[in-house]
Amino acid sequence: MSNLYEEIVQHIFDRKRIPFPMIISVCGAADLGKSYLCSSLVETLQHQGYHVAHLPLDSYLMSREQRINHGISGYDTEAYDFATIIKNLTAFKVGKEFSFTPYNHEGGTKQEQHEIIGKNDILLLDGLHAMDPRLMGSIDFTIFIHTDDARLRNIRREADLIKRKQQPELSEKFEPVEFQKYKRFVEPYKQRANLVLYLQLKWQYEVRVTDA
């Protein structure tokens, strides 16, 4: 393959002969490049002639203030509006458009402008819980991104400071809790993924095909 993203696309179509429209789930810990991977796959698939859209699961996430008030984080499924997610994925599967409001990680709130996804061949859904059992009835192919625990924790701390604009002491306080939630609530999805990507360096992945 000429590049990683073409290799991933080839694995998808080799493994799953699913009629369009199809939904591909990209799951894994925070800050491992799920959105970057999706944008690269969108570009690759569009270059091959497919109509593709990208939907971040964070678009259905409570605001940071709401999560703090409820004592939960994005690793907790209660932080997401799954009823609306399911409704929108169902609409996509039958060729209907739907609207969503992207999440702003720096501000911890939804953006003001709605976006619309219409009829497409493929929808890429990425998020911590993009493989939640409630969604799997609509998902056709699953990808899980992971890395070593030490690297994951370092990446998380860096993202807290740069992407989320957190104070160092706040990151140090909450990072261990978030890591344990990842191990409990998100990492188990890896066992059911069709394709596993191991993050070696930033944006550099090793593809590991599974039997799922």
PDB file of C-alpha atoms in Angstrom:
ATOM      1  CA  MET A   1       0.000   0.000   0.000  1.00  0.00           C
ATOM      2  CA  SER A   2       1.190   3.499  -0.738  1.00  0.00           C
ATOM      3  CA  ASN A   3       0.202   4.751   2.717  1.00  0.00           C
ATOM      4  CA  LEU A   4      -1.348   3.735   5.999  1.00  0.00           C
ATOM      5  CA  TYR A   5      -4.797   5.108   5.221  1.00  0.00           C
ATOM      6  CA  GLU A   6      -5.099   3.220   1.946  1.00  0.00           C
ATOM      7  CA  GLU A   7      -4.075   0.083   3.840  1.00  0.00           C
ATOM      8  CA  ILE A   8      -6.817   0.651   6.411  1.00  0.00           C
ATOM      9  CA  VAL A   9      -9.420   1.266   3.704  1.00  0.00           C
ATOM     10  CA  GLN A  10      -8.370  -1.935   1.967  1.00  0.00           C
ATOM     11  CA  HIS A  11      -8.765  -3.883   5.214  1.00  0.00           C
ATOM     12  CA  ILE A  12     -12.262  -2.448   5.659  1.00  0.00           C
ATOM     13  CA  PHE A  13     -13.454  -3.473   2.222  1.00  0.00           C
ATOM     14  CA  ASP A  14     -11.688  -6.845   2.374  1.00  0.00           C
ATOM     15  CA  ARG A  15     -13.336  -7.735   5.670  1.00  0.00           C
ATOM     16  CA  LYS A  16     -16.788  -6.258   5.296  1.00  0.00           C
ATOM     17  CA  ARG A  17     -18.820  -6.484   2.117  1.00  0.00           C
ATOM     18  CA  ILE A  18     -21.471  -4.173   3.515  1.00  0.00           C
ATOM     19  CA  PRO A  19     -23.876  -2.301   1.232  1.00  0.00           C
ATOM     20  CA  PHE A  20     -23.847   1.465   1.439  1.00  0.00           C
ATOM     21  CA  PRO A  21     -24.542   3.496   3.443  1.00  0.00           C
ATOM     22  CA  MET A  22     -22.093   2.083   5.980  1.00  0.00           C
ATOM     23  CA  ILE A  23     -20.878   3.376   9.339  1.00  0.00           C
ATOM     24  CA  ILE A  24     -17.295   2.904  10.522  1.00  0.00           C
ATOM     25  CA  SER A  25     -16.577   3.362  14.227  1.00  0.00           C
ATOM     26  CA  VAL A  26     -13.196   4.660  15.436  1.00  0.00           C
ATOM     27  CA  CYS A  27     -12.760   4.105  19.165  1.00  0.00           C
ATOM     28  CA  GLY A  28     -10.000   4.421  21.761  1.00  0.00           C
ATOM     29  CA  ALA A  29      -8.629   6.590  24.548  1.00  0.00           C
ATOM     30  CA  ALA A  30      -8.737  10.363  24.429  1.00  0.00           C
ATOM     31  CA  ASP A  31      -5.973  12.179  22.534  1.00  0.00           C
ATOM     32  CA  LEU A  32      -4.664   9.235  20.480  1.00  0.00           C
ATOM     33  CA  GLY A  33      -5.631  10.785  17.149  1.00  0.00           C
ATOM     34  CA  LYS A  34      -9.108   9.412  16.469  1.00  0.00           C
ATOM     35  CA  SER A  35     -10.277  12.617  14.791  1.00  0.00           C
ATOM     36  CA  TYR A  36      -7.029  12.962  12.843  1.00  0.00           C
ATOM     37  CA  LEU A  37      -7.356   9.379  11.636  1.00  0.00           C
ATOM     38  CA  CYS A  38     -10.944  10.026  10.563  1.00  0.00           C
ATOM     39  CA  SER A  39     -10.036  13.166   8.622  1.00  0.00           C
ATOM     40  CA  SER A  40      -7.263  11.245   6.839  1.00  0.00           C
ATOM     41  CA  LEU A  41      -9.621   8.369   6.031  1.00  0.00           C
ATOM     42  CA  VAL A  42     -12.219  10.839   4.735  1.00  0.00           C
ATOM     43  CA  GLU A  43      -9.622  12.295   2.368  1.00  0.00           C
ATOM     44  CA  THR A  44      -8.503   8.836   1.216  1.00  0.00           C
ATOM     45  CA  LEU A  45     -12.051   7.579   0.645  1.00  0.00           C
ATOM     46  CA  GLN A  46     -13.094  10.750  -1.171  1.00  0.00           C
ATOM     47  CA  HIS A  47     -10.069  10.395  -3.428  1.00  0.00           C
ATOM     48  CA  GLN A  48     -11.363   6.907  -4.282  1.00  0.00           C
ATOM     49  CA  GLY A  49     -14.710   8.384  -5.277  1.00  0.00           C
ATOM     50  CA  TYR A  50     -16.811   7.797  -2.162  1.00  0.00           C
ATOM     51  CA  HIS A  51     -19.068  10.355  -0.483  1.00  0.00           C
ATOM     52  CA  VAL A  52     -17.956  10.438   3.148  1.00  0.00           C
ATOM     53  CA  ALA A  53     -18.870  12.340   6.334  1.00  0.00           C
ATOM     54  CA  HIS A  54     -17.269  12.495   9.784  1.00  0.00           C
ATOM     55  CA  LEU A  55     -19.273  12.648  13.015  1.00  0.00           C
ATOM     56  CA  PRO A  56     -17.474  13.140  16.365  1.00  0.00           C
ATOM     57  CA  LEU A  57     -19.287  11.443  19.244  1.00  0.00           C
ATOM     58  CA  ASP A  58     -18.314  14.438  21.396  1.00  0.00           C
ATOM     59  CA  SER A  59     -21.040  16.347  19.550  1.00  0.00           C
ATOM     60  CA  TYR A  60     -23.434  14.593  21.956  1.00  0.00           C
ATOM     61  CA  LEU A  61     -21.366  15.250  25.080  1.00  0.00           C
ATOM     62  CA  MET A  62     -22.475  17.290  28.097  1.00  0.00           C
ATOM     63  CA  SER A  63     -20.615  20.550  28.616  1.00  0.00           C
ATOM     64  CA  ARG A  64     -17.570  20.424  30.869  1.00  0.00           C
ATOM     65  CA  GLU A  65     -19.441  22.394  33.524  1.00  0.00           C
ATOM     66  CA  GLN A  66     -22.339  19.912  33.468  1.00  0.00           C
ATOM     67  CA  ARG A  67     -19.948  16.971  33.764  1.00  0.00           C
ATOM     68  CA  ILE A  68     -18.189  18.547  36.729  1.00  0.00           C
ATOM     69  CA  ASN A  69     -21.526  19.231  38.413  1.00  0.00           C
ATOM     70  CA  HIS A  70     -22.554  15.593  37.900  1.00  0.00           C
ATOM     71  CA  GLY A  71     -19.162  14.267  39.006  1.00  0.00           C
ATOM     72  CA  ILE A  72     -18.555  12.459  35.703  1.00  0.00           C
ATOM     73  CA  SER A  73     -16.264  12.743  32.675  1.00  0.00           C
ATOM     74  CA  GLY A  74     -16.272  11.856  29.000  1.00  0.00           C
ATOM     75  CA  TYR A  75     -15.224   8.342  29.980  1.00  0.00           C
ATOM     76  CA  ASP A  76     -18.638   7.856  31.608  1.00  0.00           C
ATOM     77  CA  THR A  77     -21.415   6.879  29.201  1.00  0.00           C
ATOM     78  CA  GLU A  78     -23.892   8.989  31.192  1.00  0.00           C
ATOM     79  CA  ALA A  79     -22.168  12.072  29.772  1.00  0.00           C
ATOM     80  CA  TYR A  80     -23.578  11.391  26.282  1.00  0.00           C
ATOM     81  CA  ASP A  81     -27.014  11.777  24.726  1.00  0.00           C
ATOM     82  CA  PHE A  82     -27.240   8.252  23.345  1.00  0.00           C
ATOM     83  CA  ALA A  83     -30.905   8.559  22.411  1.00  0.00           C
ATOM     84  CA  THR A  84     -30.070  11.293  19.903  1.00  0.00           C
ATOM     85  CA  ILE A  85     -26.954   9.489  18.666  1.00  0.00           C
ATOM     86  CA  ILE A  86     -28.994   6.369  17.895  1.00  0.00           C
ATOM     87  CA  LYS A  87     -31.698   8.455  16.225  1.00  0.00           C
ATOM     88  CA  ASN A  88     -29.137  10.166  13.978  1.00  0.00           C
ATOM     89  CA  LEU A  89     -27.296   6.969  13.041  1.00  0.00           C
ATOM     90  CA  THR A  90     -30.619   5.356  12.163  1.00  0.00           C
ATOM     91  CA  ALA A  91     -31.469   8.335   9.962  1.00  0.00           C
ATOM     92  CA  PHE A  92     -28.111   8.074   8.179  1.00  0.00           C
ATOM     93  CA  LYS A  93     -28.681   4.395   7.445  1.00  0.00           C
ATOM     94  CA  VAL A  94     -31.864   5.177   5.517  1.00  0.00           C
ATOM     95  CA  GLY A  95     -30.371   8.112   3.619  1.00  0.00           C
ATOM     96  CA  LYS A  96     -31.887  10.932   5.678  1.00  0.00           C
ATOM     97  CA  GLU A  97     -30.025  14.053   6.772  1.00  0.00           C
ATOM     98  CA  PHE A  98     -29.544  15.072  10.403  1.00  0.00           C
ATOM     99  CA  SER A  99     -27.989  17.986  12.254  1.00  0.00           C
ATOM    100  CA  PHE A 100     -25.486  18.053  15.112  1.00  0.00           C
ATOM    101  CA  THR A 101     -23.538  20.624  17.104  1.00  0.00           C
ATOM    102  CA  PRO A 102     -19.748  20.121  17.310  1.00  0.00           C
ATOM    103  CA  TYR A 103     -18.027  20.253  20.694  1.00  0.00           C
ATOM    104  CA  ASN A 104     -15.286  22.779  21.481  1.00  0.00           C
ATOM    105  CA  HIS A 105     -12.643  21.108  23.660  1.00  0.00           C
ATOM    106  CA  GLU A 106     -10.879  24.322  24.570  1.00  0.00           C
ATOM    107  CA  GLY A 107     -14.039  25.956  25.902  1.00  0.00           C
ATOM    108  CA  GLY A 108     -15.705  22.749  27.073  1.00  0.00           C
ATOM    109  CA  THR A 109     -19.026  23.646  25.429  1.00  0.00           C
ATOM    110  CA  LYS A 110     -20.924  23.101  22.191  1.00  0.00           C
ATOM    111  CA  GLN A 111     -20.228  25.426  19.272  1.00  0.00           C
ATOM    112  CA  GLU A 112     -22.973  27.858  18.297  1.00  0.00           C
ATOM    113  CA  GLN A 113     -23.408  26.658  14.708  1.00  0.00           C
ATOM    114  CA  HIS A 114     -25.172  23.428  13.788  1.00  0.00           C
ATOM    115  CA  GLU A 115     -23.783  21.221  11.033  1.00  0.00           C
ATOM    116  CA  ILE A 116     -25.746  18.922   8.742  1.00  0.00           C
ATOM    117  CA  ILE A 117     -24.845  15.479   7.443  1.00  0.00           C
ATOM    118  CA  GLY A 118     -26.865  14.356   4.470  1.00  0.00           C
ATOM    119  CA  LYS A 119     -26.876  11.261   2.311  1.00  0.00           C
ATOM    120  CA  ASN A 120     -23.391   9.736   2.020  1.00  0.00           C
ATOM    121  CA  ASP A 121     -21.822   6.381   1.233  1.00  0.00           C
ATOM    122  CA  ILE A 122     -19.842   6.217   4.477  1.00  0.00           C
ATOM    123  CA  LEU A 123     -20.029   7.830   7.918  1.00  0.00           C
ATOM    124  CA  LEU A 124     -16.979   7.814  10.193  1.00  0.00           C
ATOM    125  CA  LEU A 125     -18.006   7.975  13.856  1.00  0.00           C
ATOM    126  CA  ASP A 126     -15.234   8.595  16.372  1.00  0.00           C
ATOM    127  CA  GLY A 127     -15.269   8.785  20.142  1.00  0.00           C
ATOM    128  CA  LEU A 128     -14.456   7.165  23.458  1.00  0.00           C
ATOM    129  CA  HIS A 129     -17.692   5.172  23.320  1.00  0.00           C
ATOM    130  CA  ALA A 130     -18.105   4.809  19.562  1.00  0.00           C
ATOM    131  CA  MET A 131     -18.333   1.048  20.165  1.00  0.00           C
ATOM    132  CA  ASP A 132     -20.951   1.239  22.919  1.00  0.00           C
ATOM    133  CA  PRO A 133     -23.286  -1.786  22.624  1.00  0.00           C
ATOM    134  CA  ARG A 134     -26.261   0.513  22.053  1.00  0.00           C
ATOM    135  CA  LEU A 135     -24.688   1.721  18.804  1.00  0.00           C
ATOM    136  CA  MET A 136     -23.465  -1.569  17.395  1.00  0.00           C
ATOM    137  CA  GLY A 137     -26.722  -2.314  15.601  1.00  0.00           C
ATOM    138  CA  SER A 138     -25.834   0.520  13.219  1.00  0.00           C
ATOM    139  CA  ILE A 139     -22.041  -0.003  13.051  1.00  0.00           C
ATOM    140  CA  ASP A 140     -20.584  -2.001  10.153  1.00  0.00           C
ATOM    141  CA  PHE A 141     -16.837  -1.912  10.911  1.00  0.00           C
ATOM    142  CA  THR A 142     -14.859  -1.048  14.041  1.00  0.00           C
ATOM    143  CA  ILE A 143     -11.352   0.353  14.560  1.00  0.00           C
ATOM    144  CA  PHE A 144      -9.694   0.680  17.981  1.00  0.00           C
ATOM    145  CA  ILE A 145      -6.614   2.850  18.624  1.00  0.00           C
ATOM    146  CA  HIS A 146      -4.391   2.080  21.610  1.00  0.00           C
ATOM    147  CA  THR A 147      -0.836   2.460  22.902  1.00  0.00           C
ATOM    148  CA  ASP A 148       1.301   1.614  25.924  1.00  0.00           C
ATOM    149  CA  ASP A 149      -0.103   2.839  29.228  1.00  0.00           C
ATOM    150  CA  ALA A 150       2.885   5.083  30.000  1.00  0.00           C
ATOM    151  CA  ARG A 151       2.731   6.752  26.586  1.00  0.00           C
ATOM    152  CA  LEU A 152      -1.037   7.162  26.870  1.00  0.00           C
ATOM    153  CA  ARG A 153      -0.740   8.922  30.224  1.00  0.00           C
ATOM    154  CA  ASN A 154       1.956  11.282  28.958  1.00  0.00           C
ATOM    155  CA  ILE A 155      -0.140  12.143  25.898  1.00  0.00           C
ATOM    156  CA  ARG A 156      -3.130  12.823  28.128  1.00  0.00           C
ATOM    157  CA  ARG A 157      -1.196  15.220  30.375  1.00  0.00           C
ATOM    158  CA  GLU A 158       0.143  17.096  27.366  1.00  0.00           C
ATOM    159  CA  ALA A 159      -3.344  17.410  25.848  1.00  0.00           C
ATOM    160  CA  ASP A 160      -4.765  18.653  29.155  1.00  0.00           C
ATOM    161  CA  LEU A 161      -2.352  21.574  29.097  1.00  0.00           C
ATOM    162  CA  ILE A 162      -2.401  22.380  25.374  1.00  0.00           C
ATOM    163  CA  LYS A 163      -5.827  21.339  24.055  1.00  0.00           C
ATOM    164  CA  ARG A 164      -7.966  21.749  27.160  1.00  0.00           C
ATOM    165  CA  LYS A 165      -6.015  24.714  28.610  1.00  0.00           C
ATOM    166  CA  GLN A 166      -6.008  23.132  32.072  1.00  0.00           C
ATOM    167  CA  GLN A 167      -3.718  24.213  34.876  1.00  0.00           C
ATOM    168  CA  PRO A 168      -0.961  21.624  35.603  1.00  0.00           C
ATOM    169  CA  GLU A 169      -2.234  20.941  39.124  1.00  0.00           C
ATOM    170  CA  LEU A 170      -5.733  20.229  37.800  1.00  0.00           C
ATOM    171  CA  SER A 171      -4.380  17.793  35.222  1.00  0.00           C
ATOM    172  CA  GLU A 172      -2.279  16.023  37.854  1.00  0.00           C
ATOM    173  CA  LYS A 173      -5.354  15.680  40.058  1.00  0.00           C
ATOM    174  CA  PHE A 174      -7.734  14.218  37.486  1.00  0.00           C
ATOM    175  CA  GLU A 175      -5.447  12.295  35.100  1.00  0.00           C
ATOM    176  CA  PRO A 176      -5.110   9.195  37.339  1.00  0.00           C
ATOM    177  CA  VAL A 177      -8.900   9.015  37.687  1.00  0.00           C
ATOM    178  CA  GLU A 178      -9.398   9.381  33.927  1.00  0.00           C
ATOM    179  CA  PHE A 179      -6.812   6.683  33.261  1.00  0.00           C
ATOM    180  CA  GLN A 180      -8.610   4.204  35.510  1.00  0.00           C
ATOM    181  CA  LYS A 181     -11.907   5.002  33.801  1.00  0.00           C
ATOM    182  CA  TYR A 182     -10.275   4.344  30.428  1.00  0.00           C
ATOM    183  CA  LYS A 183      -9.049   0.945  31.622  1.00  0.00           C
ATOM    184  CA  ARG A 184     -12.476   0.057  32.980  1.00  0.00           C
ATOM    185  CA  PHE A 185     -14.894   1.514  30.433  1.00  0.00           C
ATOM    186  CA  VAL A 186     -13.087   1.933  27.092  1.00  0.00           C
ATOM    187  CA  GLU A 187     -10.171  -0.478  26.757  1.00  0.00           C
ATOM    188  CA  PRO A 188     -12.493  -3.540  26.831  1.00  0.00           C
ATOM    189  CA  TYR A 189     -13.894  -2.447  23.443  1.00  0.00           C
ATOM    190  CA  LYS A 190     -10.545  -3.418  21.895  1.00  0.00           C
ATOM    191  CA  GLN A 191     -11.390  -7.120  22.171  1.00  0.00           C
ATOM    192  CA  ARG A 192     -14.331  -6.670  19.780  1.00  0.00           C
ATOM    193  CA  ALA A 193     -12.680  -4.394  17.200  1.00  0.00           C
ATOM    194  CA  ASN A 194     -12.282  -5.526  13.584  1.00  0.00           C
ATOM    195  CA  LEU A 195      -9.004  -3.610  13.271  1.00  0.00           C
ATOM    196  CA  VAL A 196      -6.598  -2.477  16.004  1.00  0.00           C
ATOM    197  CA  LEU A 197      -4.121   0.365  15.470  1.00  0.00           C
ATOM    198  CA  TYR A 198      -1.158   0.585  17.834  1.00  0.00           C
ATOM    199  CA  LEU A 199       0.163   4.136  18.209  1.00  0.00           C
ATOM    200  CA  GLN A 200       3.967   3.997  17.967  1.00  0.00           C
ATOM    201  CA  LEU A 201       4.621   7.730  17.575  1.00  0.00           C
ATOM    202  CA  LYS A 202       2.354  10.704  16.957  1.00  0.00           C
ATOM    203  CA  TRP A 203       0.153   9.861  13.937  1.00  0.00           C
ATOM    204  CA  GLN A 204       2.198   6.713  13.257  1.00  0.00           C
ATOM    205  CA  TYR A 205       0.244   3.491  13.692  1.00  0.00           C
ATOM    206  CA  GLU A 206       0.892  -0.209  13.320  1.00  0.00           C
ATOM    207  CA  VAL A 207      -2.094  -2.072  11.858  1.00  0.00           C
ATOM    208  CA  ARG A 208      -3.093  -5.252  13.667  1.00  0.00           C
ATOM    209  CA  VAL A 209      -5.874  -7.309  12.094  1.00  0.00           C
ATOM    210  CA  THR A 210      -8.108  -9.195  14.539  1.00  0.00           C
ATOM    211  CA  ASP A 211     -10.462 -12.161  14.293  1.00  0.00           C
ATOM    212  CA  ALA A 212     -13.468 -10.107  15.420  1.00  0.00           C
TER     213      ALA A 212
END
